[in-house]
Tab-separated table of C-alpha atoms in Angstrom:
chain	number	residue	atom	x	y	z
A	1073	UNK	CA	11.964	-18.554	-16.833
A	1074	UNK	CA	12.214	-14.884	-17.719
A	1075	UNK	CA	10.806	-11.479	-16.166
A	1076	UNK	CA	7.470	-10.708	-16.154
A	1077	UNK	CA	5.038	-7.675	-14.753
A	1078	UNK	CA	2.661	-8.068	-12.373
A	1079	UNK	CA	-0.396	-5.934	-11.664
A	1080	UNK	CA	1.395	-2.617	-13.184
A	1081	UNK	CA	3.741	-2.657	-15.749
A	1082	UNK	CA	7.623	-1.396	-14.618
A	1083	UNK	CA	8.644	-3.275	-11.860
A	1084	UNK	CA	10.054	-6.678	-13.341
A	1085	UNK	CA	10.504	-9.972	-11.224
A	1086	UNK	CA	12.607	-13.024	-11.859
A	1087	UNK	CA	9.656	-16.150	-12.370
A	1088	UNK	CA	11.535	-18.259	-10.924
A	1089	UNK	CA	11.261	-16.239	-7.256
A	1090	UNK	CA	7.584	-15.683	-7.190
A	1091	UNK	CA	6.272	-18.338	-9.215
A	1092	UNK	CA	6.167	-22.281	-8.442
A	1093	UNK	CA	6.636	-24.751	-10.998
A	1094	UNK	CA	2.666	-24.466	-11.923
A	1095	UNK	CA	2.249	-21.290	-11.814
A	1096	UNK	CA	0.607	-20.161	-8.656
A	1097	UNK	CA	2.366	-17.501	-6.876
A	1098	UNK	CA	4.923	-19.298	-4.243
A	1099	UNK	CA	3.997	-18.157	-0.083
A	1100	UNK	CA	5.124	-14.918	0.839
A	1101	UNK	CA	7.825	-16.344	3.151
A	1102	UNK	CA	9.570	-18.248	0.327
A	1103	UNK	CA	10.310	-15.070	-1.966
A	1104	UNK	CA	12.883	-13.201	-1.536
A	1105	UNK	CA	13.105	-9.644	0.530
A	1106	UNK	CA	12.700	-7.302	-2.139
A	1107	UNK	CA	10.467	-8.702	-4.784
A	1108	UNK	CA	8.239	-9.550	-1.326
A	1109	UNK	CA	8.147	-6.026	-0.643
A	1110	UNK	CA	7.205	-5.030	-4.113
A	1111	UNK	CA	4.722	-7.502	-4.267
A	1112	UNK	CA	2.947	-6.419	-1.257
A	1113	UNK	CA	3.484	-2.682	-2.142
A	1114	UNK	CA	1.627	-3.371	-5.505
A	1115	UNK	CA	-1.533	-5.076	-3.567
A	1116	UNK	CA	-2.540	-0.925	-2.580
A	1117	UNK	CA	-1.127	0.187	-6.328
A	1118	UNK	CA	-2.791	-2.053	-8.479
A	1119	UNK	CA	-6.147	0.198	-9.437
A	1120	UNK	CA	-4.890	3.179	-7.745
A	1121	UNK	CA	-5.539	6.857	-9.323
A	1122	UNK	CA	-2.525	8.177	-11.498
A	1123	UNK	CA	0.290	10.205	-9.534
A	1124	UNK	CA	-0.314	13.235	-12.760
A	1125	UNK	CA	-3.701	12.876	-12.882
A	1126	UNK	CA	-3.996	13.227	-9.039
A	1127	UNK	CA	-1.528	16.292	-8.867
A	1128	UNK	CA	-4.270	18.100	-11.298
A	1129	UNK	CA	-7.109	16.949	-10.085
A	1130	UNK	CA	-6.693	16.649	-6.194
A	1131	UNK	CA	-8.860	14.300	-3.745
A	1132	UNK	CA	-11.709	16.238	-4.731
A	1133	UNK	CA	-11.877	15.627	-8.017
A	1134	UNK	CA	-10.353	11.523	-8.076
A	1135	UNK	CA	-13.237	10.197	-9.833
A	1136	UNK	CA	-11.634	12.054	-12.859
A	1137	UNK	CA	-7.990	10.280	-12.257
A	1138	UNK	CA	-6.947	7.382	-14.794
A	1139	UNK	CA	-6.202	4.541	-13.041
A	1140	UNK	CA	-2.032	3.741	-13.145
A	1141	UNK	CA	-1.037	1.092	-15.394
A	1142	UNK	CA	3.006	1.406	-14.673
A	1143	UNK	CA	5.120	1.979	-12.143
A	1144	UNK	CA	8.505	3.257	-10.999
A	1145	UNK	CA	11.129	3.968	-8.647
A	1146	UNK	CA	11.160	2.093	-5.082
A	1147	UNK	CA	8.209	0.782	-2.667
A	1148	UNK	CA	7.202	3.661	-0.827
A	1149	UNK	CA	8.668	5.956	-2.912
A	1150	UNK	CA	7.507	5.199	-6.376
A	1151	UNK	CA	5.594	7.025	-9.205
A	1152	UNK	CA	2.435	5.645	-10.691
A	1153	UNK	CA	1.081	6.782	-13.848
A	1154	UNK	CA	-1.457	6.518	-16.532
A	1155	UNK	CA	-0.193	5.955	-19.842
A	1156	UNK	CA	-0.965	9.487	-20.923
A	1157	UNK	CA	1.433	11.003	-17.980
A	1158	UNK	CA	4.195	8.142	-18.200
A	1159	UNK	CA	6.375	10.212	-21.102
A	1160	UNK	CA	5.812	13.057	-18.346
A	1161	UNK	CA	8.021	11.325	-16.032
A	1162	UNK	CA	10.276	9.763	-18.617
A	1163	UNK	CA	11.168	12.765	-19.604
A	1164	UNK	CA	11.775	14.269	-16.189
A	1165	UNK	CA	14.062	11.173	-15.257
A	1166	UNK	CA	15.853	11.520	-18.536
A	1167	UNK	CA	15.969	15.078	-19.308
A	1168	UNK	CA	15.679	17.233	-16.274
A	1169	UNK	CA	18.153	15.556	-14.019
A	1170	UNK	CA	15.313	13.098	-12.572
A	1171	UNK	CA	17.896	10.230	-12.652
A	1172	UNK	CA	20.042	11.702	-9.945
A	1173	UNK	CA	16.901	10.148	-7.618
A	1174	UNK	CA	17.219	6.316	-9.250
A	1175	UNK	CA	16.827	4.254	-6.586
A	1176	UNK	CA	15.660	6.669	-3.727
A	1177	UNK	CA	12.748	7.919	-1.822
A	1178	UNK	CA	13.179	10.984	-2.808
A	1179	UNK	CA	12.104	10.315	-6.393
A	1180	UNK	CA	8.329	10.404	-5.668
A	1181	UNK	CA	8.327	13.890	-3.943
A	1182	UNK	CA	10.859	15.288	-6.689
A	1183	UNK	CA	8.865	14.167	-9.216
A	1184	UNK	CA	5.238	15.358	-7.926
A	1185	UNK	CA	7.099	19.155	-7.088
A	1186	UNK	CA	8.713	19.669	-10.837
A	1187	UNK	CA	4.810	18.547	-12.184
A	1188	UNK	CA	3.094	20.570	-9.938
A	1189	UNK	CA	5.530	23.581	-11.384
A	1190	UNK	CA	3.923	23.011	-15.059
A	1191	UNK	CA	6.811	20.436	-16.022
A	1192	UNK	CA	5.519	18.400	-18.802
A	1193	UNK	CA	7.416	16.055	-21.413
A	1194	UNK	CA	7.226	17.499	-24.994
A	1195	UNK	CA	4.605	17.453	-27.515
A	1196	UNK	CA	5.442	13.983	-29.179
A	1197	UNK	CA	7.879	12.698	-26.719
A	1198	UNK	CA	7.753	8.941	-27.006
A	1199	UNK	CA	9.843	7.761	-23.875
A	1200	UNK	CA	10.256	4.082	-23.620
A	1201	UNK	CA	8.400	1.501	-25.805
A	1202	UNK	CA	7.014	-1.330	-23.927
A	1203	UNK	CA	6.503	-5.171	-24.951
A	1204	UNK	CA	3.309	-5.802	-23.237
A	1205	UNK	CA	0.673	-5.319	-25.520
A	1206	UNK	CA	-2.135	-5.740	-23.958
A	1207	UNK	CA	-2.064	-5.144	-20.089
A	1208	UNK	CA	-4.886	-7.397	-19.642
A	1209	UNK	CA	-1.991	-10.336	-19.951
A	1210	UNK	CA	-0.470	-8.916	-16.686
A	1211	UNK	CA	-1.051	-11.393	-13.653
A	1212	UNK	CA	-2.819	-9.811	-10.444
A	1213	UNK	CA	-0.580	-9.466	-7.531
A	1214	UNK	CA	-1.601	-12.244	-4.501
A	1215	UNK	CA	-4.449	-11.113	-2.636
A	1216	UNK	CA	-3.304	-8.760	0.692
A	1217	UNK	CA	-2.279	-11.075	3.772
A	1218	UNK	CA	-2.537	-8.349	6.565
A	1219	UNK	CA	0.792	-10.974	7.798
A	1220	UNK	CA	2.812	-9.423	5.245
A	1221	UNK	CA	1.642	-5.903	6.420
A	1222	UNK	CA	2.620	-6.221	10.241
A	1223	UNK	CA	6.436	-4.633	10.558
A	1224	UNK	CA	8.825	-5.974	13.691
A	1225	UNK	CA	10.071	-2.990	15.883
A	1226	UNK	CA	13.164	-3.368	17.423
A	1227	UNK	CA	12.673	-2.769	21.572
A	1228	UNK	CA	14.285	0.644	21.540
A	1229	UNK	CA	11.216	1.557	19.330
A	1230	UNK	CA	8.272	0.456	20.788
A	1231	UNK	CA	5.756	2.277	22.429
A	1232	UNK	CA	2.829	1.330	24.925
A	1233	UNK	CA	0.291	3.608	26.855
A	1234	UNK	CA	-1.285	2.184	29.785
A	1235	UNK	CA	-5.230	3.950	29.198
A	1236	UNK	CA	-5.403	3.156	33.155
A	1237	UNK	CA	-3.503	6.185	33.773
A	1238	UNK	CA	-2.347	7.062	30.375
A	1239	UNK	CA	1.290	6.601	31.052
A	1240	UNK	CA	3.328	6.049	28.082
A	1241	UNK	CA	6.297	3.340	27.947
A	1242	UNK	CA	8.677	3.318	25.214
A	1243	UNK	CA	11.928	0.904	24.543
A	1244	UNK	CA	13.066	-2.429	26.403
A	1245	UNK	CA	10.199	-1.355	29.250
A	1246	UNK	CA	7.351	-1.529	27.054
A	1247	UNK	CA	8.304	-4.578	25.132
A	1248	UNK	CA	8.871	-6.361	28.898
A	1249	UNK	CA	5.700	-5.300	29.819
A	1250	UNK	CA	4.066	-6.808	26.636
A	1251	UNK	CA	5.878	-9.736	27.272
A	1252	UNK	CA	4.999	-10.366	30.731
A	1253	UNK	CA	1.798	-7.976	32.017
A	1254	UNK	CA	0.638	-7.795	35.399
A	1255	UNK	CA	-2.565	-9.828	35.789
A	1256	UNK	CA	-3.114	-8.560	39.266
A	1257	UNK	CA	-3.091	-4.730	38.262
A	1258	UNK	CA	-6.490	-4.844	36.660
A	1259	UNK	CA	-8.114	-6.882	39.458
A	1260	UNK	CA	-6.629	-4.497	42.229
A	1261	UNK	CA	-7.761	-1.488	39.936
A	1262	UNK	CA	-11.576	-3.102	39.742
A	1263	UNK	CA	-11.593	-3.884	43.757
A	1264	UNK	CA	-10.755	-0.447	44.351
A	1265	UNK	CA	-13.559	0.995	42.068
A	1266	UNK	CA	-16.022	-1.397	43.939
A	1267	UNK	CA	-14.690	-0.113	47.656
A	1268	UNK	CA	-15.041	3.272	46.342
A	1269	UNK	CA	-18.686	2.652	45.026
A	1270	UNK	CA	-21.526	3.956	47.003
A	1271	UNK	CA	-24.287	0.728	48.111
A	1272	UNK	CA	-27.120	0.967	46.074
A	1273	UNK	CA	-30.620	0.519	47.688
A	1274	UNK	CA	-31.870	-2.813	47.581
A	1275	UNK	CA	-35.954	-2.682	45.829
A	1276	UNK	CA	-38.208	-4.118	46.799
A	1277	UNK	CA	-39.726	-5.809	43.517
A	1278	UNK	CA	-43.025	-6.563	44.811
A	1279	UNK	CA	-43.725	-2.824	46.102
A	1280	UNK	CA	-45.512	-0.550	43.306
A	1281	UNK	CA	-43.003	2.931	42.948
A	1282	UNK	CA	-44.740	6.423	42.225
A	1283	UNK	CA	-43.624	6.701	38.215
């Protein structure tokens, strides 16, 4: 097995990682850490306005954004483009020092500032010739598992706010309590909020009430 695209053109992943023997994408769990994060990363991407397009346009105008049809740089920090702003880029990453960013965060916000300064590529700049021919030949990513989406915190991280009182717990106190809540805190709070409560008059069903 070779490389292949998936959903955008760009990123490249091994067949043999994501794919089973027939075809059909393998489970999440079974693929490796990285393409796994691209592949979720490209479930929001795939259909998503171009990052030129956008920067000229705004949210206000997005109906008037190509859709992307590549991508590049890392999950979370990547560039996607239409194929009309791609030699844009390409020639920022080649030509005005954009390669300094390979492999960093930093590339998308880089990028997006020297574009929204006026940089452009060249009339006729040509950039990087592509095999795919037709992008309809590029498999869909799996559909979204909102499993894949949810991220572990480490203890020291966590956070929890009691709305009771709206006390907030962070770190090893807020995972315990997650772990192992209370049960008898919410019936003491709702005992108290009946002792507090005023009797209400019983009515008399039967009796007609001036309306």
């Amino acid at each position: 097995m070779g490389k292949v695209s998936i959903g955008l053109r760009g990123w490249r992943f091994d067949e043999d990682e994501v794919f089973t023997d027939e075809g059909e994408f393998k489970p999440m769990d079974d693929i490796p850490s990285d393409p796994r994060k691209r592949l979720v990363r490209l479930q929001a991407l795939v259909a998503s306005p171009c990052d030129g397009c956008w920067l000229i346009h705004g949210d206000e105008e997005v109906h008037r954004c190509n859709e992307s049809e590549v991508v590049y740089g890392e999950p979370l920090g990547e560039v996607v483009l239409c194929a009309d702003h791609e030699p844009d880029f390409l020639y920022w990453f080649a030509e005005e020092g954009g390669s300094q960013y390979k492999g960093q965060q930093e590339l998308q916000d880089e990028f997006h500032e020297w574009f929204a300064d006026g940089g452009r590529a060249p009339e006729g700049y040509g950039g990087v010739e592509h095999v795919e021919t037709d992008p309809d030949d590029i498999p869909e990513p799996p559909e979204p598992d909102m499993e894949d989406l949810n991220v572990d915190m480490p203890d020291d991280e966590r956070e929890r706010i009691d709305l009771r009182n709206m006390e907030t717990t962070t770190g090893e106190e807020a995972a315990e309590r997650k772990a192992d809540p209370d049960p008898r805190s919410g019936d003491a709070d709702a005992k108290d909020d009946e002792s507090d409560a005023e009797p209400e008059d019983d009515l008399d069903l039967g009796r007609d009430y001036p309306s």
